[in-house]
mmCIF file of C-alpha atoms in Angstrom:
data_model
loop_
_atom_site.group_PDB
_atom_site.id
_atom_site.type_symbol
_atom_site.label_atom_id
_atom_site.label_comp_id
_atom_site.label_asym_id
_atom_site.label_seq_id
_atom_site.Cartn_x
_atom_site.Cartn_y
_atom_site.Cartn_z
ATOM 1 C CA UNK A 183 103.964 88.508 113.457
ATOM 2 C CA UNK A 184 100.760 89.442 113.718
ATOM 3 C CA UNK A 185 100.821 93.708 114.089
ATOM 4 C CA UNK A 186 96.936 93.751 115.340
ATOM 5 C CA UNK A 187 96.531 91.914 118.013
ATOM 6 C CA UNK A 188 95.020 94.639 121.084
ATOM 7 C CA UNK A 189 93.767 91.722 122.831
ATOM 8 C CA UNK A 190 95.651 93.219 125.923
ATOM 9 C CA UNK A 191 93.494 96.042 125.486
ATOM 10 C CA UNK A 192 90.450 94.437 124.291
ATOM 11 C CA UNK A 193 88.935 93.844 128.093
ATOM 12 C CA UNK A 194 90.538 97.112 129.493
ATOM 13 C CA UNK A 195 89.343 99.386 127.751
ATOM 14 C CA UNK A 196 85.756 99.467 129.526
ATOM 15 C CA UNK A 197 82.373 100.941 127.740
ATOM 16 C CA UNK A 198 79.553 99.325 126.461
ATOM 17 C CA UNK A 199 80.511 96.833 124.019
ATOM 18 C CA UNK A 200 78.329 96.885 120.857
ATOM 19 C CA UNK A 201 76.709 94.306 118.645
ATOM 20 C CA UNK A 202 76.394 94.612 114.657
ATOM 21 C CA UNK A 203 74.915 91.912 113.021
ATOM 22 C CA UNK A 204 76.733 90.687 109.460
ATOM 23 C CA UNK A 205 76.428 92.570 107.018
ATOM 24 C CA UNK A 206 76.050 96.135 108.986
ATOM 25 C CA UNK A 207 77.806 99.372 108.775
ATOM 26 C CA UNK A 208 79.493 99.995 111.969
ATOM 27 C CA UNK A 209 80.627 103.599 110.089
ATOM 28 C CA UNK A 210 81.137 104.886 106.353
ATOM 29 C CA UNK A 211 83.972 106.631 104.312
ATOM 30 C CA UNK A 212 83.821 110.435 104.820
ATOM 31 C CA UNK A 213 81.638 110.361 108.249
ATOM 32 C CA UNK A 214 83.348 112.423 111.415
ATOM 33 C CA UNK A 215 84.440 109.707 113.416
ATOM 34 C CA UNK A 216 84.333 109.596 117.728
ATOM 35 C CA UNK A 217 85.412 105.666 118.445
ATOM 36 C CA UNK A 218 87.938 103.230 117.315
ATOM 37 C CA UNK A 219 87.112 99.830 118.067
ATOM 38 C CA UNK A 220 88.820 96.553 119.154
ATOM 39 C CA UNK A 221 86.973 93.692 117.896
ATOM 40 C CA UNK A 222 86.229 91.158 120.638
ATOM 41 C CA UNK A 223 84.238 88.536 118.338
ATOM 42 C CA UNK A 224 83.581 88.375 114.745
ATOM 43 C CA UNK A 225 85.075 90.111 112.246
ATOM 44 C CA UNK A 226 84.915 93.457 110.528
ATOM 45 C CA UNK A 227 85.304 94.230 106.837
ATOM 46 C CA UNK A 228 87.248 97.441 105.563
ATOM 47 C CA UNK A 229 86.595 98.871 102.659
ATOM 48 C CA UNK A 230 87.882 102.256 100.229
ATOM 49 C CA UNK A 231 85.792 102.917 97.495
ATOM 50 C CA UNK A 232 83.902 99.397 97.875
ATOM 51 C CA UNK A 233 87.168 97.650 97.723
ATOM 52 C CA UNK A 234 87.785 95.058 100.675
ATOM 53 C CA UNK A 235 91.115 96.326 101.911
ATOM 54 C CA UNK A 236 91.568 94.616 105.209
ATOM 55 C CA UNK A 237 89.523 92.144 107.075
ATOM 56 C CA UNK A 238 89.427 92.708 110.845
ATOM 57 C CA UNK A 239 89.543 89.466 113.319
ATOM 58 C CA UNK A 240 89.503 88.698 117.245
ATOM 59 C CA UNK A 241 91.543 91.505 118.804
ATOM 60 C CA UNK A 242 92.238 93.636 115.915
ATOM 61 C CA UNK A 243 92.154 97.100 116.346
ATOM 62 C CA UNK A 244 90.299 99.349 113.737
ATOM 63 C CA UNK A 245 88.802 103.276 113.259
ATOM 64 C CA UNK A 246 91.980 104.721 115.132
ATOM 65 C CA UNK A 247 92.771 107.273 112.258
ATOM 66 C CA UNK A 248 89.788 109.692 113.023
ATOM 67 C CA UNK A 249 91.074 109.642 116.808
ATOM 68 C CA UNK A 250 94.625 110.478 115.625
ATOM 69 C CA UNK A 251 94.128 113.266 113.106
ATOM 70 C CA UNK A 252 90.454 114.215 113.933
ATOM 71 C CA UNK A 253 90.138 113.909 110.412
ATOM 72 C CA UNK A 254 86.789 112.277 108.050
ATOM 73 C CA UNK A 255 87.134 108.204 107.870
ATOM 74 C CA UNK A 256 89.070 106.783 105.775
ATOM 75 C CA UNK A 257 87.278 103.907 104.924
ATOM 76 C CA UNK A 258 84.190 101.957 105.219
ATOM 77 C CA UNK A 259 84.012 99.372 108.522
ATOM 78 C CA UNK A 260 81.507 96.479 107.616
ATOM 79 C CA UNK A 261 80.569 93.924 109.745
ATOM 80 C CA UNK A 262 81.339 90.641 108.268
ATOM 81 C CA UNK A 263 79.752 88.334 110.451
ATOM 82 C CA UNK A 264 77.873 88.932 113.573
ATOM 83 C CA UNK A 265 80.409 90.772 116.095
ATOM 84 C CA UNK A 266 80.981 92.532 119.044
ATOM 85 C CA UNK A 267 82.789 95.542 119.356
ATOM 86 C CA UNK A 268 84.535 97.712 122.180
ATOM 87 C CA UNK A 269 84.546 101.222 121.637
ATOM 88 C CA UNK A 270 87.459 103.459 122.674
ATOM 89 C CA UNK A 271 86.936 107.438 122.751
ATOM 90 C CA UNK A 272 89.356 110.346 122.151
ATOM 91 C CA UNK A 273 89.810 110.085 125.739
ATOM 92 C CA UNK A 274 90.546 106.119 126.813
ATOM 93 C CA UNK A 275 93.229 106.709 123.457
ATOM 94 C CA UNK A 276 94.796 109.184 124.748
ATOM 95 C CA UNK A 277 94.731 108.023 127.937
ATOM 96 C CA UNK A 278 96.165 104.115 126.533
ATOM 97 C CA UNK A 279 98.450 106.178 124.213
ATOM 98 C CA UNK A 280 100.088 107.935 127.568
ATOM 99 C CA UNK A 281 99.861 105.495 130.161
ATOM 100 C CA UNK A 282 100.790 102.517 127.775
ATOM 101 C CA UNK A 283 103.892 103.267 125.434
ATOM 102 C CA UNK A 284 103.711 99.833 124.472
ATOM 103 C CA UNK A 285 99.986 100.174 122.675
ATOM 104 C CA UNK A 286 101.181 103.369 121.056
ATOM 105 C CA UNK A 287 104.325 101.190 119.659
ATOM 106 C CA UNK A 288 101.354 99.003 118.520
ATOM 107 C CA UNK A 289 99.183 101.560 117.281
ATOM 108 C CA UNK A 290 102.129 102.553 114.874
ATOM 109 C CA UNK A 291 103.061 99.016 113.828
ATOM 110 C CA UNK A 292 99.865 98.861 112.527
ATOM 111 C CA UNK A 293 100.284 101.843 110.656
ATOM 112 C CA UNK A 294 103.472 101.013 109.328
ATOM 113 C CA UNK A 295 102.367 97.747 108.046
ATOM 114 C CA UNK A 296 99.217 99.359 106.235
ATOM 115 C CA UNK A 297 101.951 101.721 104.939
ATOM 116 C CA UNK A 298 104.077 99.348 103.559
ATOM 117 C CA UNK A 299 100.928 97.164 102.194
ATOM 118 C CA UNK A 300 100.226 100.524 99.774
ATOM 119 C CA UNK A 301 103.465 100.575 98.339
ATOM 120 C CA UNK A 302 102.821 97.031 97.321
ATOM 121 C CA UNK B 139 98.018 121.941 109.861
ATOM 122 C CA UNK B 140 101.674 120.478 109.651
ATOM 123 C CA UNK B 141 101.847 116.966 110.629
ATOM 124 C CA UNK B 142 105.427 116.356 110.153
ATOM 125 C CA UNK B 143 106.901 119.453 112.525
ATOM 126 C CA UNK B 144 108.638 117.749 115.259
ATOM 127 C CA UNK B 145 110.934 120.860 116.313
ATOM 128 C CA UNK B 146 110.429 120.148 120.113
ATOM 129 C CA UNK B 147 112.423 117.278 119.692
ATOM 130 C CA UNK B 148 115.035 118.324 116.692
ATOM 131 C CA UNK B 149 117.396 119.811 119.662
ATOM 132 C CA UNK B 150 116.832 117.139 122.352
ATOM 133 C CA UNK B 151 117.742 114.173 120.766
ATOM 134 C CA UNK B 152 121.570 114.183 121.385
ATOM 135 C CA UNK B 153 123.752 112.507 118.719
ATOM 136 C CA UNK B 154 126.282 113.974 116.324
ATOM 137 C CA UNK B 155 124.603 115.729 113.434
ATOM 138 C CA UNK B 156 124.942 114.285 110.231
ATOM 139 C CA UNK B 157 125.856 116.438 107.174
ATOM 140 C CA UNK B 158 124.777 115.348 103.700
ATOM 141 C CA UNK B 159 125.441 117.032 100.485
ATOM 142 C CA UNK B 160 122.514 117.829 97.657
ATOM 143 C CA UNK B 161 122.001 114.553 95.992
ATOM 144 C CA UNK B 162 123.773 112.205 98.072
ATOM 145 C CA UNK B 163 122.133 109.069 99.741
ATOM 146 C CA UNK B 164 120.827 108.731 103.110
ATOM 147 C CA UNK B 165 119.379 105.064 102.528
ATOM 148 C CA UNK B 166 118.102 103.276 100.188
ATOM 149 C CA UNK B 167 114.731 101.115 99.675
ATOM 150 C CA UNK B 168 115.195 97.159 100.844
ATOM 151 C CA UNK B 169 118.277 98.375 103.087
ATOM 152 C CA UNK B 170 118.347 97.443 106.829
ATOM 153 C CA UNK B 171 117.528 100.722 109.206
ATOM 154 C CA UNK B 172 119.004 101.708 112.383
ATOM 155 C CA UNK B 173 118.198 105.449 112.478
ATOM 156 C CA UNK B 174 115.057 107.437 112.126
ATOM 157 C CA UNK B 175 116.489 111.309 111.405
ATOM 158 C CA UNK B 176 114.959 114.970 111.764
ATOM 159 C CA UNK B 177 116.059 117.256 109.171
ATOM 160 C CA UNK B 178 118.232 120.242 111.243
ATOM 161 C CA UNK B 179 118.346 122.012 107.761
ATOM 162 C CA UNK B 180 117.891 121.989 104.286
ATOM 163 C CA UNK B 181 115.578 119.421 102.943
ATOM 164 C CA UNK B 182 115.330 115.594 102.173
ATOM 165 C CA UNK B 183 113.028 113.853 99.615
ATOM 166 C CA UNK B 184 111.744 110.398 99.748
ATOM 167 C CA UNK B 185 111.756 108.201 96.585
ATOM 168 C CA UNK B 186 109.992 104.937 96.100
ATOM 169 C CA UNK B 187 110.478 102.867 92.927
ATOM 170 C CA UNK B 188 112.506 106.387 91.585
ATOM 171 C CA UNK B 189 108.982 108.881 92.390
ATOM 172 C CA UNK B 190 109.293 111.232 94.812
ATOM 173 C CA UNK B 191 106.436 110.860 96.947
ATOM 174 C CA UNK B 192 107.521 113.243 100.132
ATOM 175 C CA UNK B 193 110.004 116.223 100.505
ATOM 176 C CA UNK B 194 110.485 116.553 104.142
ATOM 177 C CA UNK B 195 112.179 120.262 105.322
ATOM 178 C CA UNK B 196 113.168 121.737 108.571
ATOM 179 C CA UNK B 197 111.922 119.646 111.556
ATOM 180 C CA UNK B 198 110.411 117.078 110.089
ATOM 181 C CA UNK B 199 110.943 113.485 110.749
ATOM 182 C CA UNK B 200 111.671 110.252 108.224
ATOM 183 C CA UNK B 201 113.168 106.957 108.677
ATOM 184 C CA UNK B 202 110.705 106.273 111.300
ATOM 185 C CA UNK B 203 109.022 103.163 109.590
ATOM 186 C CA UNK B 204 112.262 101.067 109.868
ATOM 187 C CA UNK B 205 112.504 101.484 113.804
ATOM 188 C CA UNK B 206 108.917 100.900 114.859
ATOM 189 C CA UNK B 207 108.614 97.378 112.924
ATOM 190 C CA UNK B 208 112.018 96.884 112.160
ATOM 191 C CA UNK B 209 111.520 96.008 108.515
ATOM 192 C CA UNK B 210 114.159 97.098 105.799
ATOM 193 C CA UNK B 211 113.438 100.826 104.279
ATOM 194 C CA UNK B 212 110.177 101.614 102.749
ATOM 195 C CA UNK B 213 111.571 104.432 100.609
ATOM 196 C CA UNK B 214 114.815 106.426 99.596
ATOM 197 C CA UNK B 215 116.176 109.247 101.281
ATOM 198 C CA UNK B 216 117.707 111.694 98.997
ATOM 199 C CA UNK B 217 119.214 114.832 100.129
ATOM 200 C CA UNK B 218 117.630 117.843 98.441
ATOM 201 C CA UNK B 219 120.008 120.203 99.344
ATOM 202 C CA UNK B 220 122.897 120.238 101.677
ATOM 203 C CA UNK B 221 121.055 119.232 104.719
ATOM 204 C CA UNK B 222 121.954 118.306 108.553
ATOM 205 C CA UNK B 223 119.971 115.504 110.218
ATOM 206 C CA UNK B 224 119.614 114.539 113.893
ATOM 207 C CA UNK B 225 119.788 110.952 113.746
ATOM 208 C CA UNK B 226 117.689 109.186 116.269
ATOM 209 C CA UNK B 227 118.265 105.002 116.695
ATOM 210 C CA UNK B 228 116.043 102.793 118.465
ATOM 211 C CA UNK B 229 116.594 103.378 122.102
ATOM 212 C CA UNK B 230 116.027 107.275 121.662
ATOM 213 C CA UNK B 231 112.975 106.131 119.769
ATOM 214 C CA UNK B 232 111.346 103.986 122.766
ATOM 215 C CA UNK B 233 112.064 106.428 124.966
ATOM 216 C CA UNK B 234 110.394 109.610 123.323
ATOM 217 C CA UNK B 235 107.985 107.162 123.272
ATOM 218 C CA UNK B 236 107.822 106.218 126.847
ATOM 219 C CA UNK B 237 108.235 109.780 127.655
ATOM 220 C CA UNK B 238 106.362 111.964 125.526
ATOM 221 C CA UNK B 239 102.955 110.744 124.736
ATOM 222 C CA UNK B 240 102.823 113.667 122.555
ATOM 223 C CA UNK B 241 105.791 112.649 120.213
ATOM 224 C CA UNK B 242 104.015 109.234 119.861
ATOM 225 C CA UNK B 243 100.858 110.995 118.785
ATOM 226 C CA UNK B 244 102.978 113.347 116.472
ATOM 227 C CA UNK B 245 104.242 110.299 114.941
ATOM 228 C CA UNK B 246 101.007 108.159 114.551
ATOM 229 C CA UNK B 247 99.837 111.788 113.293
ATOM 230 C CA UNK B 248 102.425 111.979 110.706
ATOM 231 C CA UNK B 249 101.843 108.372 109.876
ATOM 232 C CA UNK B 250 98.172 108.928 109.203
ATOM 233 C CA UNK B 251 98.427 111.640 106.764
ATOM 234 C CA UNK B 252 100.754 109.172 104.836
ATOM 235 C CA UNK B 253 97.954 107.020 104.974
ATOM 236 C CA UNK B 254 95.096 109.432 103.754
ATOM 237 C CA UNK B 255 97.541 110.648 100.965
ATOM 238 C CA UNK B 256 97.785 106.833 99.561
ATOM 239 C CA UNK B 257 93.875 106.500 99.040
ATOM 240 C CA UNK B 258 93.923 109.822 96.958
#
Protein backbone atom coordinates (compact mmCIF):
# COMPACT_ATOMS: atom_id res chain seq x y z
CA UNK A 1 0.00 0.00 0.00
CA UNK A 2 1.10 3.02 -0.95
CA UNK A 3 0.46 5.60 2.41
CA UNK A 4 1.02 8.91 0.09
CA UNK A 5 -1.08 8.98 -2.41
CA UNK A 6 -3.36 12.68 -1.91
CA UNK A 7 -4.19 12.46 -5.43
CA UNK A 8 -7.89 12.92 -4.21
CA UNK A 9 -6.74 16.04 -2.89
CA UNK A 10 -4.24 16.98 -5.37
CA UNK A 11 -6.95 18.97 -7.77
CA UNK A 12 -9.12 20.14 -4.75
CA UNK A 13 -7.19 21.81 -2.99
CA UNK A 14 -7.22 25.09 -5.28
CA UNK A 15 -4.24 27.91 -5.27
CA UNK A 16 -1.76 28.65 -7.61
CA UNK A 17 0.18 25.70 -8.39
CA UNK A 18 3.96 26.35 -8.49
CA UNK A 19 6.82 25.34 -10.72
CA UNK A 20 10.52 24.48 -9.42
CA UNK A 21 12.81 23.48 -11.85
CA UNK A 22 15.29 20.27 -10.83
CA UNK A 23 17.50 20.83 -8.73
CA UNK A 24 15.66 23.83 -6.64
CA UNK A 25 14.88 24.36 -3.08
CA UNK A 26 11.23 24.49 -2.69
CA UNK A 27 12.19 25.16 1.36
CA UNK A 28 15.24 24.35 3.80
CA UNK A 29 15.73 22.62 7.26
CA UNK A 30 15.09 25.13 10.10
CA UNK A 31 12.96 27.80 7.89
CA UNK A 32 9.24 28.75 9.45
CA UNK A 33 7.15 26.97 7.21
CA UNK A 34 3.33 28.36 5.75
CA UNK A 35 2.47 25.47 2.91
CA UNK A 36 2.55 21.80 2.57
CA UNK A 37 2.45 20.66 -0.82
CA UNK A 38 0.95 17.81 -2.92
CA UNK A 39 3.07 17.10 -5.78
CA UNK A 40 1.09 17.04 -9.04
CA UNK A 41 4.20 16.25 -11.46
CA UNK A 42 7.72 15.50 -10.83
CA UNK A 43 9.20 14.61 -7.92
CA UNK A 44 10.59 16.15 -4.78
CA UNK A 45 13.69 15.14 -2.83
CA UNK A 46 13.78 15.18 1.13
CA UNK A 47 16.58 15.58 2.84
CA UNK A 48 17.98 15.84 6.96
CA UNK A 49 21.30 16.92 7.26
CA UNK A 50 22.01 16.37 3.35
CA UNK A 51 20.84 12.87 3.64
CA UNK A 52 18.09 11.83 0.97
CA UNK A 53 15.45 10.49 3.30
CA UNK A 54 12.40 10.19 1.15
CA UNK A 55 11.78 10.85 -2.45
CA UNK A 56 8.40 12.45 -3.19
CA UNK A 57 6.33 11.25 -6.50
CA UNK A 58 2.88 12.08 -8.33
CA UNK A 59 0.41 12.70 -5.51
CA UNK A 60 2.56 12.52 -2.56
CA UNK A 61 1.98 14.75 0.06
CA UNK A 62 4.99 16.63 1.73
CA UNK A 63 5.81 19.90 4.28
CA UNK A 64 2.65 18.98 6.49
CA UNK A 65 4.72 18.97 9.82
CA UNK A 66 5.17 22.86 10.03
CA UNK A 67 1.22 23.08 9.49
CA UNK A 68 0.68 20.55 12.32
CA UNK A 69 2.98 21.76 15.09
CA UNK A 70 3.77 25.31 13.74
CA UNK A 71 7.09 24.25 14.40
CA UNK A 72 10.78 25.03 12.10
CA UNK A 73 11.05 22.32 9.05
CA UNK A 74 12.19 19.38 9.52
CA UNK A 75 13.92 18.75 6.55
CA UNK A 76 15.12 20.00 3.33
CA UNK A 77 12.40 19.66 0.15
CA UNK A 78 14.50 19.54 -3.18
CA UNK A 79 13.16 19.41 -6.37
CA UNK A 80 14.36 16.44 -8.17
CA UNK A 81 13.24 16.96 -11.50
CA UNK A 82 11.22 19.70 -12.92
CA UNK A 83 7.73 19.70 -10.92
CA UNK A 84 4.72 21.24 -10.11
CA UNK A 85 3.46 21.76 -6.86
CA UNK A 86 0.02 22.64 -5.08
CA UNK A 87 0.27 24.52 -2.08
CA UNK A 88 -2.07 24.00 0.88
CA UNK A 89 -2.17 26.75 3.80
CA UNK A 90 -2.88 26.47 7.56
CA UNK A 91 -6.28 27.11 6.49
CA UNK A 92 -7.31 24.58 3.34
CA UNK A 93 -5.50 21.86 6.19
CA UNK A 94 -7.50 22.56 8.59
CA UNK A 95 -10.26 22.94 6.65
CA UNK A 96 -9.37 19.13 4.65
CA UNK A 97 -8.41 17.90 8.18
CA UNK A 98 -12.25 18.78 9.41
CA UNK A 99 -14.32 18.34 6.54
CA UNK A 100 -12.39 15.14 5.33
CA UNK A 101 -11.69 12.53 8.22
CA UNK A 102 -10.52 10.34 5.65
CA UNK A 103 -7.31 12.74 4.59
CA UNK A 104 -6.58 13.22 8.26
CA UNK A 105 -6.55 9.15 8.52
CA UNK A 106 -4.10 9.72 5.60
CA UNK A 107 -2.21 12.44 6.94
CA UNK A 108 -1.39 10.07 9.96
CA UNK A 109 -0.63 6.96 7.90
CA UNK A 110 1.94 8.84 6.55
CA UNK A 111 3.25 9.68 9.74
CA UNK A 112 3.11 6.40 11.09
CA UNK A 113 4.95 4.90 8.29
CA UNK A 114 7.84 7.61 8.54
CA UNK A 115 7.66 6.56 12.23
CA UNK A 116 8.13 3.14 11.81
CA UNK A 117 10.87 3.77 8.87
CA UNK A 118 13.13 5.49 11.96
CA UNK A 119 13.01 2.66 14.08
CA UNK A 120 14.43 0.73 11.20
CA UNK B 1 3.64 22.93 25.04
CA UNK B 2 2.33 19.28 25.78
CA UNK B 3 1.60 17.40 22.74
CA UNK B 4 0.51 14.23 24.20
CA UNK B 5 -2.46 15.70 26.73
CA UNK B 6 -5.56 14.28 25.40
CA UNK B 7 -7.71 14.73 28.76
CA UNK B 8 -10.85 15.90 26.77
CA UNK B 9 -11.16 12.59 25.59
CA UNK B 10 -9.67 10.31 28.67
CA UNK B 11 -13.46 10.37 30.17
CA UNK B 12 -15.45 10.08 26.91
CA UNK B 13 -14.23 7.15 25.46
CA UNK B 14 -16.45 4.51 27.22
CA UNK B 15 -14.90 1.05 27.79
CA UNK B 16 -13.95 -0.73 30.98
CA UNK B 17 -10.73 0.63 32.42
CA UNK B 18 -7.91 -1.49 32.41
CA UNK B 19 -5.70 -1.87 35.53
CA UNK B 20 -2.04 -2.81 35.17
CA UNK B 21 0.44 -3.34 37.84
CA UNK B 22 4.21 -1.59 37.86
CA UNK B 23 6.14 -3.67 35.46
CA UNK B 24 3.65 -5.70 33.83
CA UNK B 25 3.07 -5.79 29.97
CA UNK B 26 0.64 -3.95 28.01
CA UNK B 27 2.03 -5.21 24.49
CA UNK B 28 4.80 -6.06 23.11
CA UNK B 29 6.87 -4.98 19.82
CA UNK B 30 5.88 -7.28 16.51
CA UNK B 31 2.44 -8.15 18.37
CA UNK B 32 -0.89 -7.56 16.51
CA UNK B 33 -2.88 -4.27 18.02
CA UNK B 34 -6.44 -3.77 18.60
CA UNK B 35 -6.42 -0.95 21.18
CA UNK B 36 -4.87 2.45 21.29
CA UNK B 37 -5.09 3.43 25.36
CA UNK B 38 -4.99 6.83 27.43
CA UNK B 39 -3.29 6.53 30.62
CA UNK B 40 -6.29 7.33 33.50
CA UNK B 41 -3.33 7.18 36.04
CA UNK B 42 -0.01 6.40 36.85
CA UNK B 43 2.37 6.18 34.02
CA UNK B 44 3.42 3.87 31.04
CA UNK B 45 6.83 3.75 29.25
CA UNK B 46 7.50 2.72 25.77
CA UNK B 47 10.48 0.41 24.96
CA UNK B 48 11.89 -0.35 21.59
CA UNK B 49 14.67 -2.93 21.13
CA UNK B 50 14.76 -2.80 25.40
CA UNK B 51 15.41 1.54 25.38
CA UNK B 52 12.94 3.46 26.70
CA UNK B 53 12.29 6.05 24.30
CA UNK B 54 8.81 7.66 25.80
CA UNK B 55 7.20 7.68 29.35
CA UNK B 56 3.70 8.67 28.76
CA UNK B 57 1.66 9.96 32.25
CA UNK B 58 -1.78 11.13 32.95
CA UNK B 59 -3.79 11.77 29.72
CA UNK B 60 -1.64 10.92 27.33
CA UNK B 61 -2.23 8.63 24.50
CA UNK B 62 -0.07 5.38 23.03
CA UNK B 63 -0.92 2.47 21.00
CA UNK B 64 -2.16 4.74 18.40
CA UNK B 65 0.32 3.62 15.56
CA UNK B 66 -1.21 0.07 15.43
CA UNK B 67 -4.87 1.38 14.69
CA UNK B 68 -4.22 4.04 12.08
CA UNK B 69 -2.12 1.58 9.67
CA UNK B 70 -2.89 -1.48 11.23
CA UNK B 71 0.66 -2.78 11.38
CA UNK B 72 1.88 -4.97 14.43
CA UNK B 73 3.32 -2.73 17.53
CA UNK B 74 6.06 -0.32 16.98
CA UNK B 75 7.19 -0.39 20.61
CA UNK B 76 6.56 -1.95 24.17
CA UNK B 77 4.27 -0.77 26.62
CA UNK B 78 5.49 -1.19 30.07
CA UNK B 79 3.62 -0.11 33.02
CA UNK B 80 5.63 2.30 35.15
CA UNK B 81 3.63 2.20 37.99
CA UNK B 82 0.27 0.82 38.77
CA UNK B 83 -1.59 2.56 36.10
CA UNK B 84 -5.37 2.57 34.64
CA UNK B 85 -5.82 2.93 30.87
CA UNK B 86 -8.90 3.79 28.80
CA UNK B 87 -8.61 1.51 26.04
CA UNK B 88 -9.85 2.83 22.78
CA UNK B 89 -10.21 0.08 19.57
CA UNK B 90 -10.68 1.00 16.12
CA UNK B 91 -14.23 2.09 15.77
CA UNK B 92 -13.84 4.66 18.75
CA UNK B 93 -10.74 5.66 16.86
CA UNK B 94 -12.58 6.56 13.39
CA UNK B 95 -15.03 8.16 15.06
CA UNK B 96 -13.03 10.75 17.28
CA UNK B 97 -11.78 11.09 14.10
CA UNK B 98 -14.86 11.79 12.16
CA UNK B 99 -16.00 13.84 15.00
CA UNK B 100 -13.41 15.84 16.46
CA UNK B 101 -11.14 17.40 13.99
CA UNK B 102 -9.32 18.53 16.94
CA UNK B 103 -8.44 14.97 18.34
CA UNK B 104 -7.13 14.18 14.79
CA UNK B 105 -4.90 17.22 14.94
CA UNK B 106 -3.90 16.29 18.61
CA UNK B 107 -2.88 13.07 17.26
CA UNK B 108 -0.98 14.10 14.01
CA UNK B 109 0.42 16.70 16.73
CA UNK B 110 1.61 14.06 18.98
CA UNK B 111 2.84 12.11 16.03
CA UNK B 112 5.01 14.96 14.82
CA UNK B 113 6.91 15.59 17.88
CA UNK B 114 7.79 11.79 17.66
CA UNK B 115 9.02 12.65 14.46
CA UNK B 116 11.21 15.81 15.33
CA UNK B 117 12.57 13.82 18.40
CA UNK B 118 13.97 10.95 15.87
CA UNK B 119 16.16 13.50 13.78
CA UNK B 120 17.79 14.75 17.12
Amino acid sequence: MDDNNFELWSRSVGGKPSHFAAGQTIFAETEHGVHAYIVRSGSVEILIDGRVVETIGPNGIFGEMALIDGGPRSATARATTACELAPIDQRMFGLMVDEAPYFALNVMRLMASRLRRKHD
